[in-house]
Amino acid sequence: MKNLKGKRVVLYRRVSTTDQKEQGNSLNRQRDHLRSFAEKNEMVILKEYQEDFSAKNFERPEFNLLRDFVRSNKGTVDYILITGWDRFSRNTYEALGVIIEMRKWGVEINSIENWIDHDDPQQLMMKLLYLGMPEVDNQIRSNKTREGMRQGLLEGRVNKAPVGYIRGIDPNNPNKHLIQIDPIKGHLMRDLFEEYALGVTPQSELMKKRKYAPLKLKMNNLSTQLKNVVYSGRVLVKAYKDVPDQIVDGLHDALISIETFNKVQRVINRNKKYSHKQNKTNDKMPLRGHLSCPKCSLSLTGSGSKSGSGKRHYYYHCQTKNGCNFRVKTADLHEALDKLFKELKVSDEVIALFKLVLQDKYEKTEKSNKQLLKKSRTELKKILDKKETLLEKMIEGVISNEDYQKHNNKYSEQIAELELEIENLKADDKELKKYISFGIFMLQNLNEVYDKLDVNGKGKLIGSIFDEKLVFLKNKYRTPKLKDGAAFIFNNNRALQRLKTKKGDSREKVSSLVPEAGIEPALPKEQDFESSASTSSATRA
């Protein structure tokens, strides 16, 4: 060890809450230990810092103050003394970084219990060992804790009680916790699930009802609660290592039935499929973000201004901060876009081919759906038969009531999942027919479809047709560059007709304009698949 006489030091000690509880005077013990070492070696103590904070990183209040002190007093500090390396850090990489950082300022960090000569290459391994062992110990304890919690979940125990439940004691094992239904909030949460399962009231409206005010739910976590399988008496065990996610039966009482839970999931998925966040500020300016300035090529924005009469007028304009003053009325651009859409016409032959491609896609999917539907129905019948046989065995005394309940719950869960799967397959079949019909209608009536869409749908439609931003000049748009699929349809009719007699996947390009689920079909009720494709003339939506 070097001669430490006269060296100026800062003392740093970190004590965990556990240490304080078990040892009582741990802080004083460490303080006395550090002071004794400094005094014995005739060192000058400049400052002392102590804290109870995690050693996983160095985002610690007191250590940050220590760092600031050293930084602002460069040249006046020689050492930072700690009791042990495990009290300094449990993150090897960050600890080495701090040691290097301090050495740049002329300060050496060292432990009075395991002193290291940082200048001796032979002691590098010891330094890594001293810094690495606390991290290894931390990870071992963390893994044990994680595996213990996972084992509890596999047994059907929930660690945290969601809204509608409270922490309680397992009546069959008083040494362990088990969530219980909250006598005050439980029935409210049950009513909320059952009401939302009807598919009539959106989450935003449920939040406003005074009836559910005691639940103190917020919009950002209501959806999470509605997806929580705990309410149906089950527990989700998340994937771990090579084991995938799994749902097991819980030891707690269910607040709702599995059937109700599955209904809620169907409503959530349906609403998610057709919901889009509306940006109300863009309702009058749907082209914002799709326009390029003809003068400076930057993106155009938009805004409204009031006239002397108090009427608000809307304009697309360039960014004034960039020195460009291009400005045009929104009505002029919207009228020009309507004309542009009307010019994008397709022939009857192209429509026929488009219909052929979509029918081919639909038939392949329909065939697959029918096979899956048949398989699911067969499996459902098998499970129903097993459940009926199980009941007969219980009545005849072949199996105990306990065994019956165990297997009956398993079959009920399988039945609910299969019924949900069947309903989804039926819904997919209807949706495919609707979107095929709408895809053909859209090609023939782009301007009318565009007018029917909300601001988000308009943006999706424009993005599916044009490959770059539109440029407006002299009361019309410059000839825009179309995306591959759109160009194939609107600009290459002869090539499309030749595809009728050729094999290959090139014809797949023509289906790129089929609207995704985000664009809600605007077909009239009386229009069916055949009528929408029978003519290329415009049909009012």
JSON list of C-alpha atoms in Angstrom, two decimals, residues 290 341 344 443 446 458-470 479-492 496 508-514 516:
[
{"chain": "A", "resi": 290, "resn": "HIS", "atom": "CA", "xyz": [-49.30, 15.15, -48.26]},
{"chain": "A", "resi": 341, "resn": "PHE", "atom": "CA", "xyz": [-59.34, 11.31, -58.76]},
{"chain": "A", "resi": 344, "resn": "LEU", "atom": "CA", "xyz": [-57.84, 8.12, -62.63]},
{"chain": "A", "resi": 443, "resn": "LEU", "atom": "CA", "xyz": [-61.46, 1.81, -58.13]},
{"chain": "A", "resi": 446, "resn": "LEU", "atom": "CA", "xyz": [-62.13, 7.20, -55.89]},
{"chain": "A", "resi": 458, "resn": "LYS", "atom": "CA", "xyz": [-58.31, 10.10, -46.43]},
{"chain": "A", "resi": 459, "resn": "GLY", "atom": "CA", "xyz": [-54.66, 10.05, -45.49]},
{"chain": "A", "resi": 460, "resn": "LYS", "atom": "CA", "xyz": [-54.52, 6.25, -45.85]},
{"chain": "A", "resi": 461, "resn": "LEU", "atom": "CA", "xyz": [-56.17, 6.38, -49.29]},
{"chain": "A", "resi": 462, "resn": "ILE", "atom": "CA", "xyz": [-53.81, 9.07, -50.58]},
{"chain": "A", "resi": 463, "resn": "GLY", "atom": "CA", "xyz": [-50.82, 7.17, -49.20]},
{"chain": "A", "resi": 464, "resn": "SER", "atom": "CA", "xyz": [-51.92, 3.97, -50.96]},
{"chain": "A", "resi": 465, "resn": "ILE", "atom": "CA", "xyz": [-52.10, 5.68, -54.38]},
{"chain": "A", "resi": 466, "resn": "PHE", "atom": "CA", "xyz": [-49.40, 8.35, -54.60]},
{"chain": "A", "resi": 467, "resn": "ASP", "atom": "CA", "xyz": [-45.72, 7.54, -54.12]},
{"chain": "A", "resi": 468, "resn": "GLU", "atom": "CA", "xyz": [-44.68, 11.09, -53.26]},
{"chain": "A", "resi": 469, "resn": "LYS", "atom": "CA", "xyz": [-46.19, 14.33, -52.02]},
{"chain": "A", "resi": 470, "resn": "LEU", "atom": "CA", "xyz": [-48.54, 16.27, -54.31]},
{"chain": "A", "resi": 479, "resn": "THR", "atom": "CA", "xyz": [-48.60, 14.79, -62.74]},
{"chain": "A", "resi": 480, "resn": "PRO", "atom": "CA", "xyz": [-48.05, 12.74, -59.58]},
{"chain": "A", "resi": 481, "resn": "LYS", "atom": "CA", "xyz": [-45.92, 9.62, -59.29]},
{"chain": "A", "resi": 482, "resn": "LEU", "atom": "CA", "xyz": [-48.12, 6.64, -58.46]},
{"chain": "A", "resi": 483, "resn": "LYS", "atom": "CA", "xyz": [-47.24, 3.64, -56.34]},
{"chain": "A", "resi": 484, "resn": "ASP", "atom": "CA", "xyz": [-46.47, 0.45, -58.28]},
{"chain": "A", "resi": 485, "resn": "GLY", "atom": "CA", "xyz": [-49.90, -1.11, -57.84]},
{"chain": "A", "resi": 486, "resn": "ALA", "atom": "CA", "xyz": [-51.76, 2.10, -58.69]},
{"chain": "A", "resi": 487, "resn": "ALA", "atom": "CA", "xyz": [-49.53, 2.80, -61.70]},
{"chain": "A", "resi": 488, "resn": "PHE", "atom": "CA", "xyz": [-50.11, -0.74, -62.94]},
{"chain": "A", "resi": 489, "resn": "ILE", "atom": "CA", "xyz": [-53.87, -0.20, -62.79]},
{"chain": "A", "resi": 490, "resn": "PHE", "atom": "CA", "xyz": [-54.27, 3.37, -63.98]},
{"chain": "A", "resi": 491, "resn": "ASN", "atom": "CA", "xyz": [-51.35, 3.72, -66.43]},
{"chain": "A", "resi": 492, "resn": "ASN", "atom": "CA", "xyz": [-50.76, 0.24, -67.83]},
{"chain": "A", "resi": 496, "resn": "LEU", "atom": "CA", "xyz": [-52.81, -5.77, -67.25]},
{"chain": "A", "resi": 508, "resn": "GLU", "atom": "CA", "xyz": [-50.63, -9.53, -57.34]},
{"chain": "A", "resi": 509, "resn": "LYS", "atom": "CA", "xyz": [-49.65, -5.90, -57.92]},
{"chain": "A", "resi": 510, "resn": "VAL", "atom": "CA", "xyz": [-53.17, -5.03, -58.97]},
{"chain": "A", "resi": 511, "resn": "SER", "atom": "CA", "xyz": [-54.56, -5.78, -55.52]},
{"chain": "A", "resi": 512, "resn": "SER", "atom": "CA", "xyz": [-52.41, -3.23, -53.73]},
{"chain": "A", "resi": 513, "resn": "LEU", "atom": "CA", "xyz": [-55.30, -0.76, -53.67]},
{"chain": "A", "resi": 514, "resn": "VAL", "atom": "CA", "xyz": [-57.56, -3.04, -51.64]},
{"chain": "A", "resi": 516, "resn": "GLU", "atom": "CA", "xyz": [-56.81, -2.13, -45.27]}
]
